[in-house]
Tab-separated table of C-alpha atoms in Angstrom:
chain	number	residue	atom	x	y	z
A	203	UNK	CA	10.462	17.071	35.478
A	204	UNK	CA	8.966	13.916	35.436
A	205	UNK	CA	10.300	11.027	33.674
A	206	UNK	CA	9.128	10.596	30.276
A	207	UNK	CA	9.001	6.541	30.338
A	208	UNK	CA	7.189	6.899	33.796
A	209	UNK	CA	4.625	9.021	31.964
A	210	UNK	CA	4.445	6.680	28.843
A	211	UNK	CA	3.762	3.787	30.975
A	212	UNK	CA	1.042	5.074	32.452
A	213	UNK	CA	-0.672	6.031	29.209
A	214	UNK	CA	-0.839	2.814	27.534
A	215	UNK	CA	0.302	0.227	30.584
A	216	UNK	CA	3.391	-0.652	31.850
A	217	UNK	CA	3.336	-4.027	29.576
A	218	UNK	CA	3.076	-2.063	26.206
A	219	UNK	CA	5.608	0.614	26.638
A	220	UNK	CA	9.657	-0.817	26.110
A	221	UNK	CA	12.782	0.695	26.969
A	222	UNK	CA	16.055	1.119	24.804
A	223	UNK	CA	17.306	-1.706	26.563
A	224	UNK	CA	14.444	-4.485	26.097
A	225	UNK	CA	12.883	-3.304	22.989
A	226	UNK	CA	13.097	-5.641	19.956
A	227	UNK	CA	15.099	-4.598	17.357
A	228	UNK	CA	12.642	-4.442	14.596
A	229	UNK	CA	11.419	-1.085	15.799
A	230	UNK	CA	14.460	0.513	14.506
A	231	UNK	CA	13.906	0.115	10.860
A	232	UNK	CA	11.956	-0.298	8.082
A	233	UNK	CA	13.243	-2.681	4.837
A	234	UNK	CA	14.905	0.085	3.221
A	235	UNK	CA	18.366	-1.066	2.380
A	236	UNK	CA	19.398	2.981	2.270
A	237	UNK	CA	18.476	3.925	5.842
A	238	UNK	CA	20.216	2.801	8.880
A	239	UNK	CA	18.298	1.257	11.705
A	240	UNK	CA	18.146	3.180	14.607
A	241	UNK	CA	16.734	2.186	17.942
A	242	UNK	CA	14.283	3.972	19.862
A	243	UNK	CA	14.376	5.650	23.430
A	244	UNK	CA	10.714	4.134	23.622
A	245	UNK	CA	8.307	2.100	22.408
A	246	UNK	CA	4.717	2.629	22.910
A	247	UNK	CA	1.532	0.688	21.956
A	248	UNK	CA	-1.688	2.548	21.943
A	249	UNK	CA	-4.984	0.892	21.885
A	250	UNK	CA	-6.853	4.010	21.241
A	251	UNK	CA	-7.018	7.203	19.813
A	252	UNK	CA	-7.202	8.721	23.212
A	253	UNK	CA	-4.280	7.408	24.685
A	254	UNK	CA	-2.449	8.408	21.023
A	255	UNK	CA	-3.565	11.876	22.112
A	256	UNK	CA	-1.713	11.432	25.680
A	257	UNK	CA	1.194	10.018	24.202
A	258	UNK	CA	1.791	13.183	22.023
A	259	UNK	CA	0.966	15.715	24.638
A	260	UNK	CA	3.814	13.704	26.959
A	261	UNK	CA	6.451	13.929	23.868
A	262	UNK	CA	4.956	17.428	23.249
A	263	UNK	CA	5.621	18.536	26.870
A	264	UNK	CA	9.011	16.300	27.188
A	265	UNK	CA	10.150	17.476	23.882
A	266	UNK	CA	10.981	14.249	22.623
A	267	UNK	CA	10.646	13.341	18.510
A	268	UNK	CA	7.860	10.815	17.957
A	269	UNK	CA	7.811	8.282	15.150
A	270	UNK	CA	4.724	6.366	13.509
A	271	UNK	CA	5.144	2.684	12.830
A	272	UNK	CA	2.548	0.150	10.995
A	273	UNK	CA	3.645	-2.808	9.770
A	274	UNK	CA	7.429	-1.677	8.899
A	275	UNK	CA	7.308	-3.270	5.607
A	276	UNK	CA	8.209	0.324	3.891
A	277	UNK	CA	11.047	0.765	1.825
A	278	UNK	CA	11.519	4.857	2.591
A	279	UNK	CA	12.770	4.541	6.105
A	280	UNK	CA	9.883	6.460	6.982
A	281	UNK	CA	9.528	5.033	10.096
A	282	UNK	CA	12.581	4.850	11.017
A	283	UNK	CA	12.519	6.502	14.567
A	284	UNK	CA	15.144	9.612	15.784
A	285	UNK	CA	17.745	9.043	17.951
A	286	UNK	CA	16.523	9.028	21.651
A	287	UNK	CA	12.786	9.381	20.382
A	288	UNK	CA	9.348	7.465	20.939
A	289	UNK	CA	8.019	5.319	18.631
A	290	UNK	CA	4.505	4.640	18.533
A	291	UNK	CA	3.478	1.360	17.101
A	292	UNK	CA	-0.053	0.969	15.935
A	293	UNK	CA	-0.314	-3.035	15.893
A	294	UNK	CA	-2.728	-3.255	19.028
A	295	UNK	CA	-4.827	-1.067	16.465
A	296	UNK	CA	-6.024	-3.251	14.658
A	297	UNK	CA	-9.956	-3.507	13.843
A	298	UNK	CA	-11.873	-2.959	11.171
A	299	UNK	CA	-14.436	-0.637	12.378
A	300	UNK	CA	-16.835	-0.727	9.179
A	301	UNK	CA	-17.554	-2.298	5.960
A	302	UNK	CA	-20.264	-0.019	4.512
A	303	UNK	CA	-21.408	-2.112	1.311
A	304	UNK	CA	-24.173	0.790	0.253
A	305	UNK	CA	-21.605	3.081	0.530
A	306	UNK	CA	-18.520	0.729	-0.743
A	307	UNK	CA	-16.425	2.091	2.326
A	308	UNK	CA	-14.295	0.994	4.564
A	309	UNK	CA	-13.448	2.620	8.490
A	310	UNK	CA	-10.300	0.900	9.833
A	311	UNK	CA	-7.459	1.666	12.497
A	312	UNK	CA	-4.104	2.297	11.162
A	313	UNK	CA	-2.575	-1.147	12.596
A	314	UNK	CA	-5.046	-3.239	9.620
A	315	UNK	CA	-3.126	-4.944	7.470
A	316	UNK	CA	-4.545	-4.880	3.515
A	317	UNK	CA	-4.710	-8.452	3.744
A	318	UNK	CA	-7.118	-8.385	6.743
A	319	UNK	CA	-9.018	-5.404	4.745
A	320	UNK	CA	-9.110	-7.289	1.607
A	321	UNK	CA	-10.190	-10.378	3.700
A	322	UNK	CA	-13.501	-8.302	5.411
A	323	UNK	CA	-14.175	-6.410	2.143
A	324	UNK	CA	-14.534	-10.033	-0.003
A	325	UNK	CA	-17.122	-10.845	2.444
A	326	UNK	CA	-19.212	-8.199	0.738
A	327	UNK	CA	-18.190	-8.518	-3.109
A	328	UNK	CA	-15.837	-5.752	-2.613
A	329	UNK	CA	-12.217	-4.854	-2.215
A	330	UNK	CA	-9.552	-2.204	-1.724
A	331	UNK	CA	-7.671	-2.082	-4.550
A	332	UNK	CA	-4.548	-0.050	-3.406
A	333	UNK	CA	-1.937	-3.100	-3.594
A	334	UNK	CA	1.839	-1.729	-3.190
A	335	UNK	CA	3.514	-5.258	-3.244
A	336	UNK	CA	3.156	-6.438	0.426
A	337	UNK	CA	-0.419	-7.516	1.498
A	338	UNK	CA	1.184	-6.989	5.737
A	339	UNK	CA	1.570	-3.654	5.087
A	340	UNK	CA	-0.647	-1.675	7.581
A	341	UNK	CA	-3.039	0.896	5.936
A	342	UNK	CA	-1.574	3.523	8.159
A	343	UNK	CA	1.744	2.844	6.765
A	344	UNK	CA	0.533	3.086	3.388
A	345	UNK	CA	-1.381	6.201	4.043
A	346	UNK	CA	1.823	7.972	5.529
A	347	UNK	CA	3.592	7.401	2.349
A	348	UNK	CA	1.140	7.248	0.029
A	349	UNK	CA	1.961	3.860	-1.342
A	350	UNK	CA	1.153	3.137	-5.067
A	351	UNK	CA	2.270	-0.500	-6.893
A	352	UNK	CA	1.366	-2.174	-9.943
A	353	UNK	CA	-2.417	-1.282	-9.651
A	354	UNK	CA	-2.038	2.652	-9.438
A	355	UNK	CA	-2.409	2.271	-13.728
A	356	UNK	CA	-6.209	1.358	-12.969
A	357	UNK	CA	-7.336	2.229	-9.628
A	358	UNK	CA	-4.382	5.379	-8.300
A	359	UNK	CA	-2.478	5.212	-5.682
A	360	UNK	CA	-3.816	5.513	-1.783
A	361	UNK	CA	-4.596	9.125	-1.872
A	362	UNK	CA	-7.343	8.569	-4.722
A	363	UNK	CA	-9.154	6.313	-2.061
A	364	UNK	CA	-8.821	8.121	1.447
A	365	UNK	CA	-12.160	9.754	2.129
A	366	UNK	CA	-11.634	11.100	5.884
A	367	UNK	CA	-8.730	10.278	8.718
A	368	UNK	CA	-9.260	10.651	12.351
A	369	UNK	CA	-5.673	12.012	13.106
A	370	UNK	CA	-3.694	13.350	16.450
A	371	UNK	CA	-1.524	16.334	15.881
A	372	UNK	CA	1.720	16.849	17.712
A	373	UNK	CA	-0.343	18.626	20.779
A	374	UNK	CA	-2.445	15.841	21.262
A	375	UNK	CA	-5.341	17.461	19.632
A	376	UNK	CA	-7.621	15.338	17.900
A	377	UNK	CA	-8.927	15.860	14.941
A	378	UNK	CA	-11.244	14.644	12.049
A	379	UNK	CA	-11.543	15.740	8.400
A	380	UNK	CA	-13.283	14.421	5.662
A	381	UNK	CA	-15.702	11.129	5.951
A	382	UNK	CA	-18.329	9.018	3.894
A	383	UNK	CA	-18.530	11.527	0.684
A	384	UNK	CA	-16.693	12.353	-2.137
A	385	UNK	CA	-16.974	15.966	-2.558
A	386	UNK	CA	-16.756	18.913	-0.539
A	387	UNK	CA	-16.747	22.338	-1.698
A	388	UNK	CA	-15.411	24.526	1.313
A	389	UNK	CA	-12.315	25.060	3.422
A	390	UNK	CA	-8.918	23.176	3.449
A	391	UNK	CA	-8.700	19.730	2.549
A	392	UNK	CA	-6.985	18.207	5.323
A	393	UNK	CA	-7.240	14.548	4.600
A	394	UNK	CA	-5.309	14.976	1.604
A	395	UNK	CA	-2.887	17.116	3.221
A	396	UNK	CA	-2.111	14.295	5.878
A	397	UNK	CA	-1.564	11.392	2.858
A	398	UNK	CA	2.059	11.139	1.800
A	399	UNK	CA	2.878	13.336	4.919
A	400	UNK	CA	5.224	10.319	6.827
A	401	UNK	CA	3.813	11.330	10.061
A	402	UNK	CA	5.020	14.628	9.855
A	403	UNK	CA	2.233	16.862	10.574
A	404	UNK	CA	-0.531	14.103	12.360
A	405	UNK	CA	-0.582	10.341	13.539
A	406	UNK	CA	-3.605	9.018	11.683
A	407	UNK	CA	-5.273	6.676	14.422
A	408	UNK	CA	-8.911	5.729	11.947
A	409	UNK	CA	-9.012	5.856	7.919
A	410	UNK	CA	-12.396	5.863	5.948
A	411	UNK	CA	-11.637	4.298	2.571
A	412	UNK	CA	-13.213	3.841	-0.574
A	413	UNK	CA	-13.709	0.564	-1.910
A	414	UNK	CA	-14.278	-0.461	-5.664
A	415	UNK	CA	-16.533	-3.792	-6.849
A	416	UNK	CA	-14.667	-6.857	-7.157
A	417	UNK	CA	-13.604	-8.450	-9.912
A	418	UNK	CA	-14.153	-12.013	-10.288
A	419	UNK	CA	-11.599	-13.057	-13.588
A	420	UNK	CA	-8.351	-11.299	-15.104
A	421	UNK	CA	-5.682	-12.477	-17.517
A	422	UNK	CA	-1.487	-11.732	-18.032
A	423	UNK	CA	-0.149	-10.993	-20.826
A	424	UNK	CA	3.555	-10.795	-21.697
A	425	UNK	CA	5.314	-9.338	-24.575
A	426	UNK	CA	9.049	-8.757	-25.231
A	427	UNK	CA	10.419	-5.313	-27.051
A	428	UNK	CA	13.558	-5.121	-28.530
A	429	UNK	CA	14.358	-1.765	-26.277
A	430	UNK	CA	13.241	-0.171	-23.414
A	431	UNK	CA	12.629	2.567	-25.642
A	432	UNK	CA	9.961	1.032	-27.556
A	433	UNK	CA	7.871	0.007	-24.122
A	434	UNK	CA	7.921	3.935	-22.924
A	435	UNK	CA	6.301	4.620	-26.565
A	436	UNK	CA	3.873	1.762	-25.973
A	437	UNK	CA	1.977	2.890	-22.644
A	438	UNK	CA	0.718	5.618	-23.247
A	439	UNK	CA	-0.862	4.676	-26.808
A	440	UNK	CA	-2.109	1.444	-25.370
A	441	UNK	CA	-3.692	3.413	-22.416
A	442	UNK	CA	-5.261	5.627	-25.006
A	443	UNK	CA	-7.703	2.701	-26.728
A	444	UNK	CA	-9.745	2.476	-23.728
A	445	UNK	CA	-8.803	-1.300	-22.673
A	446	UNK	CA	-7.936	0.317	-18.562
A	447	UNK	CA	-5.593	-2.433	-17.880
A	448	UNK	CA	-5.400	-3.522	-14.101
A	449	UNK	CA	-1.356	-3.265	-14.213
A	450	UNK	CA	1.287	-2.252	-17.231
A	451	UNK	CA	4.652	-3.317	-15.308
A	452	UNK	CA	8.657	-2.862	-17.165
A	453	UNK	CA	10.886	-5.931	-16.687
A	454	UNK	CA	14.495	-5.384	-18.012
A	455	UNK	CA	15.837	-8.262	-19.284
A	456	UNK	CA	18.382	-8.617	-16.382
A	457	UNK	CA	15.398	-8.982	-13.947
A	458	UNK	CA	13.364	-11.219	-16.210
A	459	UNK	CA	16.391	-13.441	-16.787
A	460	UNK	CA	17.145	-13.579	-12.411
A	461	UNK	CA	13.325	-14.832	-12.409
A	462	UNK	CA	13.300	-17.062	-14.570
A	463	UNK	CA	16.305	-18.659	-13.602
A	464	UNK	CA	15.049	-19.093	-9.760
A	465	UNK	CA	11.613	-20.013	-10.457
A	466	UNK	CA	12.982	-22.155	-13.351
A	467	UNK	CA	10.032	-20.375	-15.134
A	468	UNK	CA	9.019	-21.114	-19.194
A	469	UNK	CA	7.832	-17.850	-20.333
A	470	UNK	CA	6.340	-19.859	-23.650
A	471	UNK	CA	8.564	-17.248	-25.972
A	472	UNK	CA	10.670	-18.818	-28.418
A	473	UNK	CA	14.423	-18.727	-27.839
A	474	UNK	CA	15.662	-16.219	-30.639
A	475	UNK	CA	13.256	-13.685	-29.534
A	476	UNK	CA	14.382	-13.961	-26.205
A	477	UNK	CA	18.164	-13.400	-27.385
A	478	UNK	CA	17.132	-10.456	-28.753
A	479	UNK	CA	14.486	-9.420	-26.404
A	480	UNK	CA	16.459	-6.417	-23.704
A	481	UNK	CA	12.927	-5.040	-22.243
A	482	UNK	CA	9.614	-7.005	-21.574
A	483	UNK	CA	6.292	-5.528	-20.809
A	484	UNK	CA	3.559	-7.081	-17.693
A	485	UNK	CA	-0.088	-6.350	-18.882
A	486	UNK	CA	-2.992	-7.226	-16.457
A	487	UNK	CA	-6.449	-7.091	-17.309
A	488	UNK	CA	-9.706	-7.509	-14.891
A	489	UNK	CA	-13.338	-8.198	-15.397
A	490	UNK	CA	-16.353	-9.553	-14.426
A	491	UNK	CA	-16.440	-12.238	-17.062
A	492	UNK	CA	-13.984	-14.618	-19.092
A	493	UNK	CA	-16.517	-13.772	-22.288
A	494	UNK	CA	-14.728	-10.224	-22.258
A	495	UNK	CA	-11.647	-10.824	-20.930
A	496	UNK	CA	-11.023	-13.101	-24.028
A	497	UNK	CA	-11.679	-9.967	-26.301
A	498	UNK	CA	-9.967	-7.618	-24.356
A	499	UNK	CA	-6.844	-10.016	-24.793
A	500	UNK	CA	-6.928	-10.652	-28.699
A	501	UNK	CA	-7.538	-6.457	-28.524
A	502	UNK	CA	-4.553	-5.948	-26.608
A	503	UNK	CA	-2.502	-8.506	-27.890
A	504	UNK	CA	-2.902	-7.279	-31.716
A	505	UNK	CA	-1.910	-3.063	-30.443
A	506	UNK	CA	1.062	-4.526	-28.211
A	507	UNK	CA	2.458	-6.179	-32.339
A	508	UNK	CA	1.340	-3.151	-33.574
A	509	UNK	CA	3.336	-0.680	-31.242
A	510	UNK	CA	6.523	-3.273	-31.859
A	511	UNK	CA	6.133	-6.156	-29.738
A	512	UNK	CA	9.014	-9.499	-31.417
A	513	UNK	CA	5.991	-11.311	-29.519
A	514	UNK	CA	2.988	-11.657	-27.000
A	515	UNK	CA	2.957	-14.722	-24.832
A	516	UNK	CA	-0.799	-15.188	-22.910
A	517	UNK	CA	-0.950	-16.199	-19.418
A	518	UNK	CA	-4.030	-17.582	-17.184
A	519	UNK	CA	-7.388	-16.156	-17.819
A	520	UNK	CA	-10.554	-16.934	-15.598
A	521	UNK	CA	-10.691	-16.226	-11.702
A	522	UNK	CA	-8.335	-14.287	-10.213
A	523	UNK	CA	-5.875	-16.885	-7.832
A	524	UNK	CA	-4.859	-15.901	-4.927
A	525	UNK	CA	-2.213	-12.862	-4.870
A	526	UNK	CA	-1.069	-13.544	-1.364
């Protein structure tokens, strides 16, 4: 049988496939602190779905696990490769293919980053709004696990916004489901199937993506609750007047007090409601003006006293700063 590296390197070039034994180590792990790094037989770096396609039918033939990698900021250990496997890392694919502004949709490799994506899609008043904490995560990455963060209250998580995927299955067929629509009526839907999956039944190698309009302003609120209790009660009433807030986020007071304490933050709440404050509650709100924004705060602000708030502090309004 032929050697599997020999057959790897002459898929994607002998300069972009790496041995156990000269392979970096960050191809081992993710930044889970629960799953132990493990390092890779090989490492291989497509530039195309094609040579995706020969990579699995060598591993298929070989018998050799295969492991997706994007930008390895996860915090799953989903790409954490098997002992003796192949890891494929998608950073050589890395374009944005298409920003359809009639269509607000994006087609992108897996190896994009959302920052780069959020950087193209600006250019055309619009953005993806999936934002799971780390702007270098690859959208591949995110579509493996499905990645949520403090905007899934608004806009969902990454499933609500993957139209269609180009993907490889483990035989090195290629396949496509799914594209520039919304609805289809017949037959499985594979593209959903395929987000959240980890790279467990295809290696996505293009993503078509819906994008929402910009927002141009938003404003923070903060208001501390006496329990944790009292927030959980909160949500879903405040979610029920209509307001859509961008993000609702819990901060213990443990976490709030660690902040505050390295960023030598002033949270502008007095002192004896802070004593007595254990939970606090994040509220983000978008728009397209400051005019509304301003009600939508004196709104939210009077419900969040209502449903028990000791306080409400107000943060910036106006343009949104940068969030990278």
């Amino acid at each position: 049988m032929t050697d599997t590296g020999s057959l790897l390197a002459k898929v994607v070039g002998p300069e972009h496939m790496l041995m156990e034994d000269r392979d970096p180590e960050e191809y081992g792990h993710d930044e889970s602190l629960a799953v132990a790094a493990r390092r890779p037989r090989y490492v291989v770096r497509p530039a195309s779905t094609a040579e995706v396609s020969e990579i699995l039918a060598v591993a298929a033939m070989q018998r050799v696990p295969v492991t997706a990698r994007g930008s390895g900021t996860g915090l799953c250990g989903a790409c954490v490769p098997g002992t003796d496997g192949i890891v494929v890392s998608f950073e050589r694919m890395n374009h944005v293919v298409e920003i359809d502004a009639d269509n607000h949709v994006a087609v992108v490799q897996p190896g994009v980053t959302l920052a780069e994506l959020d950087d193209h899609a600006a250019e055309f008043g619009l953005c993806y709004p999936v934002r799971p904490g780390e702007p270098s995560a690859s959208v591949g990455g995110t579509i493996a696990t499905n990645a949520g963060g403090m905007h899934a209250v608004r806009h969902g998580v990454t499933r609500h916004h993957v139209l269609g995927v180009e993907a490889v299955l483990a035989s090195g067929a290629i396949v496509r489901s799914g594209g520039k629509y919304v609805k289809t009526s017949t037959g499985y839907d594979l593209t959903q199937l395929l987000v959240g999956s980890e790279g467990t039944l295809a290696l996505v190698t293009e993503a078509t993506l819906r994008l929402k309009p910009r927002a141009g302003h938003g404003a923070t609120m903060l208001a501390p609750f006496a329990t944790a209790e009292e927030i959980t009660r909160a949500v879903p009433r405040l979610l029920a007047t209509g307001l859509d807030p961008l993000a609702l986020e819990y901060v213990d007071m443990l976490t709030m007090a660690a902040m505050t304490a390295q960023q030598d933050l002033g949270l502008g709440i007095p002192q004896q409601v802070r004593d007595t404050a254990l939970a606090y509650l994040v509220a983000v709100l978008e728009g397209q003006s400051t005019e509304r924004l301003e009600a939508d705060v004196e709104t939210l602000g009077g419900q969040l006293l209502e449903l028990g708030a000791a306080d409400v502090c107000r943060g910036w309004i106006g343009p949104f700063p940068p969030d990278r």
